[in-house]
CSV table of C-alpha atoms and ligand atoms in Angstrom, one decimal:
chain,number,residue,atom,x,y,z
P,30,MET,CA,-26.1,-3.7,3.8
P,31,THR,CA,-26.4,-7.1,4.8
P,32,THR,CA,-23.7,-9.9,5.4
P,33,THR,CA,-24.9,-11.6,2.8
P,34,ASP,CA,-24.8,-8.6,0.3
P,35,ARG,CA,-21.2,-8.1,1.6
P,36,SER,CA,-20.6,-11.9,1.2
P,37,ILE,CA,-21.9,-11.2,-2.6
P,38,ALA,CA,-19.1,-8.1,-2.8
P,39,ALA,CA,-16.6,-10.5,-1.4
P,40,TYR,CA,-16.7,-12.9,-3.7
P,41,LEU,CA,-17.0,-10.8,-7.0
P,42,GLY,CA,-14.1,-8.8,-5.6
P,43,LEU,CA,-12.3,-12.3,-5.5
P,44,ALA,CA,-12.6,-13.0,-8.9
P,45,ILE,CA,-13.2,-9.2,-10.8
P,46,GLY,CA,-9.4,-9.0,-8.8
P,47,ASP,CA,-7.8,-11.9,-10.8
P,48,ALA,CA,-9.1,-11.1,-14.1
P,49,LEU,CA,-7.9,-8.0,-13.1
P,50,GLY,CA,-4.4,-8.7,-12.1
P,51,ALA,CA,-4.0,-11.9,-14.2
P,52,THR,CA,-2.9,-9.2,-17.2
P,53,VAL,CA,0.0,-8.0,-15.7
P,54,GLU,CA,1.1,-11.2,-13.6
P,55,PHE,CA,4.6,-11.7,-13.8
P,56,MET,CA,5.5,-8.4,-15.8
P,57,THR,CA,7.6,-5.4,-13.0
P,58,PRO,CA,5.7,-2.0,-12.1
P,59,ARG,CA,7.6,-0.4,-15.0
P,60,GLU,CA,6.4,-3.0,-17.7
P,61,ILE,CA,2.9,-2.3,-16.8
P,62,ALA,CA,3.5,1.5,-16.7
P,63,ALA,CA,5.3,1.7,-20.3
P,64,GLN,CA,2.7,-1.1,-21.9
P,65,TYR,CA,-0.9,0.6,-19.7
P,66,GLY,CA,-0.5,3.9,-18.2
P,67,VAL,CA,-2.4,2.3,-15.3
P,68,HIS,CA,-3.7,-1.0,-15.9
P,69,ASP,CA,-7.1,-0.8,-15.1
P,70,ALA,CA,-9.4,-3.0,-17.1
P,71,LEU,CA,-10.1,-6.2,-17.7
P,72,ILE,CA,-9.4,-7.2,-21.0
P,73,GLY,CA,-7.5,-10.1,-20.9
P,74,GLY,CA,-4.3,-11.0,-23.0
P,75,GLY,CA,-1.4,-11.6,-20.1
P,76,TRP,CA,1.2,-14.2,-19.9
P,77,LEU,CA,-2.0,-16.6,-20.4
P,78,HIS,CA,-4.0,-15.2,-22.9
P,79,LEU,CA,-7.0,-15.2,-22.1
P,80,LYS,CA,-10.6,-13.9,-22.6
P,81,PRO,CA,-11.5,-9.9,-21.0
P,82,GLY,CA,-12.8,-11.1,-18.0
P,83,GLN,CA,-11.6,-14.3,-17.7
P,84,VAL,CA,-10.6,-15.7,-14.5
P,85,THR,CA,-6.8,-17.8,-13.3
P,86,ASP,CA,-6.5,-21.0,-10.6
P,87,ASP,CA,-7.4,-17.9,-7.4
P,88,THR,CA,-10.9,-18.0,-8.3
P,89,THR,CA,-11.5,-21.7,-10.3
P,90,MET,CA,-10.2,-23.7,-6.7
P,91,SER,CA,-11.9,-21.1,-4.4
P,92,LEU,CA,-15.3,-22.4,-6.3
P,93,ALA,CA,-13.9,-26.3,-6.2
P,94,LEU,CA,-13.4,-25.5,-2.3
P,95,GLY,CA,-16.7,-23.9,-1.7
P,96,HIS,CA,-18.7,-26.6,-3.6
P,97,SER,CA,-16.9,-29.3,-1.7
P,98,ILE,CA,-17.8,-27.0,1.9
P,99,LEU,CA,-21.3,-27.1,0.3
P,100,SER,CA,-21.5,-31.1,-0.6
P,101,CYS,CA,-20.3,-32.0,2.9
P,102,GLY,CA,-21.9,-29.6,4.8
P,103,ARG,CA,-18.7,-28.2,6.6
P,104,VAL,CA,-15.0,-27.5,5.7
P,105,ASP,CA,-13.8,-31.3,5.6
P,106,ALA,CA,-9.9,-31.7,4.5
P,107,LEU,CA,-10.0,-35.5,2.5
P,108,ALA,CA,-12.9,-33.1,0.6
P,109,ALA,CA,-11.1,-30.2,-0.5
P,110,ALA,CA,-8.3,-32.7,-1.5
P,111,LEU,CA,-11.0,-34.7,-4.0
P,112,ALA,CA,-12.5,-30.8,-5.0
P,113,PHE,CA,-8.5,-29.6,-5.5
P,114,ASP,CA,-7.5,-33.6,-7.4
P,115,ALA,CA,-10.6,-32.8,-9.6
P,116,TRP,CA,-10.3,-29.8,-10.4
P,117,MET,CA,-6.2,-30.4,-11.8
P,118,ARG,CA,-7.4,-33.6,-13.6
P,119,ALA,CA,-9.7,-30.8,-15.4
P,120,LYS,CA,-6.6,-28.9,-17.1
P,121,PRO,CA,-7.1,-25.9,-15.4
P,122,VAL,CA,-5.7,-22.8,-16.9
P,123,ASP,CA,-3.0,-22.4,-14.6
P,124,ILE,CA,-1.6,-24.4,-11.7
P,125,GLY,CA,0.6,-23.5,-8.9
P,126,ASN,CA,4.2,-25.5,-8.5
P,127,THR,CA,2.8,-26.6,-4.6
P,128,VAL,CA,-0.2,-26.3,-5.7
P,129,ARG,CA,0.6,-29.2,-8.1
P,130,ARG,CA,3.0,-31.5,-6.0
P,131,ASN,CA,1.7,-32.2,-3.4
P,132,LEU,CA,-2.1,-32.8,-5.2
P,133,MET,CA,0.0,-35.6,-6.6
P,134,LEU,CA,1.3,-36.6,-3.6
P,135,PHE,CA,-2.2,-37.0,-2.3
P,136,ARG,CA,-3.1,-39.1,-5.1
P,137,ARG,CA,-0.2,-41.5,-4.3
P,138,THR,CA,-0.9,-41.1,0.0
P,139,GLY,CA,-4.4,-40.7,0.6
P,140,ASN,CA,-3.8,-37.7,3.0
P,141,PRO,CA,-5.1,-34.6,2.9
P,142,ALA,CA,-2.3,-33.0,5.1
P,143,ALA,CA,0.7,-32.3,3.4
P,144,PRO,CA,4.0,-32.3,5.3
P,145,CYS,CA,4.9,-29.8,7.2
P,146,SER,CA,6.9,-27.4,4.5
P,147,VAL,CA,8.9,-23.7,5.6
P,148,HIS,CA,9.8,-24.3,1.2
P,149,ASP,CA,5.7,-24.3,1.1
P,150,ALA,CA,5.3,-20.5,2.7
P,151,GLY,CA,3.7,-19.3,-1.2
P,152,ASN,CA,0.3,-18.1,-1.5
P,153,GLY,CA,-1.5,-20.4,-2.7
P,154,ALA,CA,-3.8,-21.6,0.6
P,155,LEU,CA,-4.3,-18.2,1.0
P,156,MET,CA,-6.0,-17.4,-2.5
P,157,ARG,CA,-8.7,-19.4,-2.0
P,158,ILE,CA,-9.4,-18.9,1.1
P,159,LEU,CA,-13.1,-16.8,0.5
P,160,PRO,CA,-15.3,-19.4,1.1
P,161,VAL,CA,-14.5,-20.5,4.6
P,162,ALA,CA,-14.4,-17.3,6.3
P,163,LEU,CA,-18.0,-17.4,4.3
P,164,ALA,CA,-19.1,-20.8,6.0
P,165,THR,CA,-17.3,-20.3,9.3
P,166,LEU,CA,-18.4,-16.9,10.1
P,167,GLY,CA,-20.3,-16.7,13.1
P,168,GLN,CA,-18.2,-20.0,14.7
P,169,SER,CA,-15.4,-20.0,17.4
P,170,HIS,CA,-12.1,-18.4,17.3
P,171,GLU,CA,-10.7,-22.5,17.3
P,172,ALA,CA,-13.3,-23.6,14.9
P,173,VAL,CA,-13.0,-21.5,12.1
P,174,ARG,CA,-8.4,-22.0,12.4
P,175,THR,CA,-9.4,-25.2,12.8
P,176,ALA,CA,-10.9,-24.6,9.4
P,177,CYS,CA,-8.7,-22.8,7.7
P,178,ARG,CA,-5.5,-24.7,8.6
P,179,ALA,CA,-8.1,-28.2,7.2
P,180,GLN,CA,-8.2,-26.4,3.7
P,181,ALA,CA,-4.4,-24.7,3.7
P,182,HIS,CA,-2.4,-28.0,4.5
P,183,VAL,CA,-3.7,-29.8,1.9
P,184,THR,CA,-1.5,-28.4,-0.2
P,185,HIS,CA,0.7,-25.5,1.9
P,186,ASN,CA,2.0,-26.8,4.9
P,187,SER,CA,4.5,-24.4,6.6
P,188,GLU,CA,3.4,-21.2,9.7
P,189,LEU,CA,4.2,-18.4,7.8
P,190,SER,CA,0.8,-19.6,5.1
P,191,ASP,CA,-1.5,-20.5,8.3
P,192,ALA,CA,-0.4,-17.0,9.7
P,193,ALA,CA,-1.7,-15.1,6.6
P,194,CYS,CA,-4.4,-17.9,5.8
P,195,GLU,CA,-6.0,-16.3,9.5
P,196,CYS,CA,-4.9,-13.3,9.4
P,197,VAL,CA,-6.7,-13.0,6.0
P,198,VAL,CA,-9.8,-14.7,7.2
P,199,PHE,CA,-10.8,-13.5,10.0
P,200,MET,CA,-10.1,-9.3,8.6
P,201,VAL,CA,-13.0,-10.8,5.9
P,202,GLN,CA,-14.9,-11.7,9.6
P,203,ASP,CA,-15.3,-8.3,10.6
P,204,ALA,CA,-15.7,-6.7,8.1
P,205,LEU,CA,-19.1,-9.1,7.1
P,206,ARG,CA,-19.7,-7.5,10.0
P,207,GLY,CA,-19.7,-4.2,9.1
P,208,GLN,CA,-16.3,-3.2,11.4
P,209,ASP,CA,-14.3,-0.9,9.4
P,210,LYS,CA,-10.6,-0.3,7.9
P,211,ASN,CA,-8.8,0.7,11.3
P,212,HIS,CA,-10.4,-2.2,13.6
P,213,LEU,CA,-8.9,-5.0,10.8
P,214,LEU,CA,-5.9,-2.5,11.1
P,215,HIS,CA,-5.7,-2.5,15.1
P,216,TYR,CA,-7.4,-5.8,15.9
P,217,HIS,CA,-5.7,-8.0,12.4
P,218,ALA,CA,-3.1,-6.6,10.6
P,219,HIS,CA,-1.0,-5.5,13.4
P,220,PRO,CA,-1.3,-8.3,15.5
P,221,LEU,CA,0.3,-10.3,12.8
P,222,VAL,CA,2.9,-8.1,12.2
P,223,ALA,CA,3.8,-7.7,16.4
P,224,ARG,CA,3.8,-12.1,15.8
P,225,HIS,CA,5.8,-12.7,12.2
P,226,PRO,CA,7.8,-9.5,12.0
P,227,GLU,CA,8.3,-10.9,8.1
P,228,PHE,CA,4.6,-9.3,7.1
P,229,ARG,CA,5.5,-5.3,8.1
P,230,PHE,CA,4.9,-3.5,5.5
P,231,ARG,CA,4.5,0.2,7.4
P,232,GLY,CA,7.6,2.4,7.1
P,233,ILE,CA,9.0,0.1,4.4
P,234,LYS,CA,8.8,0.9,0.8
P,235,PRO,CA,6.3,0.1,-0.9
P,236,VAL,CA,6.7,-3.0,-2.3
P,237,GLY,CA,7.0,-3.4,-6.3
P,238,ASN,CA,6.9,-7.3,-7.8
P,239,PRO,CA,5.6,-8.9,-5.0
P,240,GLY,CA,6.4,-12.5,-5.4
P,241,GLY,CA,4.7,-15.4,-4.9
P,242,TYR,CA,5.8,-16.3,-1.2
P,243,VAL,CA,3.0,-15.3,0.8
P,244,VAL,CA,5.0,-12.5,2.9
P,245,ASP,CA,5.7,-10.7,-0.2
P,246,THR,CA,2.3,-11.4,-1.0
P,247,LEU,CA,0.1,-9.8,1.9
P,248,GLN,CA,2.6,-6.8,2.4
P,249,ALA,CA,1.4,-5.6,-0.6
P,250,VAL,CA,-1.8,-6.5,-0.2
P,251,PHE,CA,-1.9,-4.7,2.3
P,252,GLN,CA,-0.2,-1.5,1.7
P,253,ALA,CA,-2.6,-1.3,-1.1
P,254,PHE,CA,-5.8,-1.9,0.8
P,255,PHE,CA,-4.6,0.5,4.4
P,256,ASP,CA,-4.0,3.2,2.2
P,257,THR,CA,-6.5,3.6,-0.1
P,258,ASP,CA,-9.8,4.7,0.8
P,259,ASP,CA,-12.8,2.4,-1.9
P,260,PHE,CA,-13.1,-1.2,-3.7
P,261,LYS,CA,-11.4,0.8,-7.5
P,262,SER,CA,-8.0,2.1,-6.3
P,263,CYS,CA,-7.5,-0.3,-4.1
P,264,LEU,CA,-7.7,-3.1,-6.8
P,265,ILE,CA,-5.4,-0.9,-9.1
P,266,ASP,CA,-2.6,-0.3,-6.8
P,267,VAL,CA,-2.6,-3.8,-5.9
P,268,VAL,CA,-1.7,-4.6,-9.7
P,269,ASN,CA,-0.7,-1.9,-11.0
P,270,ARG,CA,3.0,-3.7,-8.9
P,271,GLY,CA,3.0,-6.4,-11.3
P,272,GLY,CA,4.5,-9.7,-9.8
P,273,ASP,CA,2.1,-12.1,-9.0
P,274,ALA,CA,-1.1,-9.7,-9.7
P,275,ASP,CA,-4.1,-12.1,-10.2
P,276,THR,CA,-3.4,-13.4,-6.9
P,277,THR,CA,-2.8,-10.2,-4.9
P,278,GLY,CA,-5.2,-8.7,-7.0
P,279,ALA,CA,-7.9,-11.4,-5.4
P,280,ILE,CA,-6.9,-11.5,-2.2
P,281,ALA,CA,-7.0,-7.1,-1.9
P,282,GLY,CA,-10.7,-8.2,-4.0
P,283,MET,CA,-12.0,-10.6,-1.2
P,284,LEU,CA,-11.5,-7.8,1.4
P,285,ALA,CA,-11.9,-4.4,-0.4
P,286,GLY,CA,-15.4,-6.0,-1.2
P,287,ALA,CA,-16.4,-7.3,1.8
P,288,LEU,CA,-15.3,-4.1,3.4
P,289,TYR,CA,-17.0,-1.9,0.5
P,290,GLY,CA,-20.1,-4.1,-0.5
P,291,PRO,CA,-21.1,-4.3,-4.0
P,292,ASP,CA,-22.5,-0.7,-4.5
P,293,ALA,CA,-18.3,0.0,-5.1
P,294,ILE,CA,-17.9,-2.1,-7.4
P,295,PRO,CA,-17.4,-0.6,-10.5
P,296,CYS,CA,-20.5,-1.9,-13.1
P,297,GLU,CA,-18.0,-2.1,-16.0
P,298,TRP,CA,-15.5,-4.7,-13.9
P,299,ARG,CA,-18.9,-6.8,-12.2
P,300,HIS,CA,-19.9,-6.3,-16.5
P,301,THR,CA,-16.8,-7.6,-18.3
P,302,LEU,CA,-16.6,-10.7,-15.5
P,303,ASN,CA,-17.3,-14.1,-16.8
P,304,ALA,CA,-21.1,-14.1,-16.3
P,305,ASP,CA,-20.5,-17.7,-15.4
P,306,VAL,CA,-18.0,-17.5,-13.1
P,307,ARG,CA,-20.0,-14.0,-11.5
P,308,HIS,CA,-23.2,-16.1,-11.7
P,309,SER,CA,-20.9,-19.2,-9.9
P,310,CYS,CA,-19.5,-16.8,-7.2
P,311,GLU,CA,-23.3,-14.8,-6.6
P,312,ALA,CA,-24.6,-17.7,-5.8
P,313,GLN,CA,-21.8,-19.3,-3.0
P,314,ALA,CA,-21.5,-16.9,-1.6
P,315,VAL,CA,-25.3,-17.0,-0.7
P,316,ALA,CA,-25.8,-20.5,0.2
P,317,LEU,CA,-21.7,-20.5,1.9
P,318,ILE,CA,-23.8,-17.6,3.7
P,319,GLN,CA,-26.8,-19.7,4.6
P,320,LEU,CA,-24.7,-23.0,5.5
P,321,ALA,CA,-23.1,-20.3,8.4
P,322,ASP,CA,-26.0,-19.4,9.5
P,323,GLU,CA,-27.2,-23.2,9.7
P,324,SER,CA,-24.2,-24.3,11.8
P,325,ALA,CA,-24.7,-21.1,13.9
P,326,LYS,CA,-27.8,-22.7,15.0
P,327,THR,CA,-27.5,-25.5,15.7
P,328,ALA,CA,-23.6,-25.3,17.3
C,14,MN,MN1,-3.5,-17.4,-10.9
C,15,MN,MN1,-0.7,-16.0,-9.6
């Protein structure tokens, strides 16, 4: 399996997790069980009244970011802010409060870095981080960190959000290189918990109804990701926890896609995913990895 195969799977995983989870976003596990038994199909609906296979801000902001990276040839904060602003003007189906507030601030100030705030520890920067992981593959840790922060701080300037973004990016990159799940656990997830014990996900009860707080999000994602052994089980596990399910689905989907690769993605999910979104995800994954290869050659 090539790095490009895994990158495509990561991008499709993000979109599929978003589409799957959006049906049950803001529901509790009990409500999901009563209505669906186990929710495991891309049927749309949910509070946003989506079509089957339709995605939300998690995927569309990622595509906007990816487009800005490809236009500039690198991760650039101002280009990302302009891309997100254009995305907001196009009236997306959903938008997070922190994203809206700090994009409105950007419109007034032109500064693509939001003020540092402990209240901005939502998952909005993490959910759209995948294009950064792909574009910076092969760069130094410091360069990857700088790129993570440039995109994240447009809307979320918080230490915990940064820690989560960097951890997930390094996990995705190692998965793209073919590292196994145990490696991701010992070299990335455990060290994150050592630095920021808030993120502890082992030895606690299963996280149900995770909110938009990046800590809740990542605890739910890590429990689902590390305690299952295939793409489908991971996504079903995480979205049936409810809460911010499109976003936990998106993040779990990018990790599981990178780890398990394209053949692990169920055909019915891949084909129900909105066709335009599917093509955009595949095309961006290929182009971003190409950019990473070129950047590595000229570095
Ligand atoms: Mn969403
Ligand atoms: Mn969400």
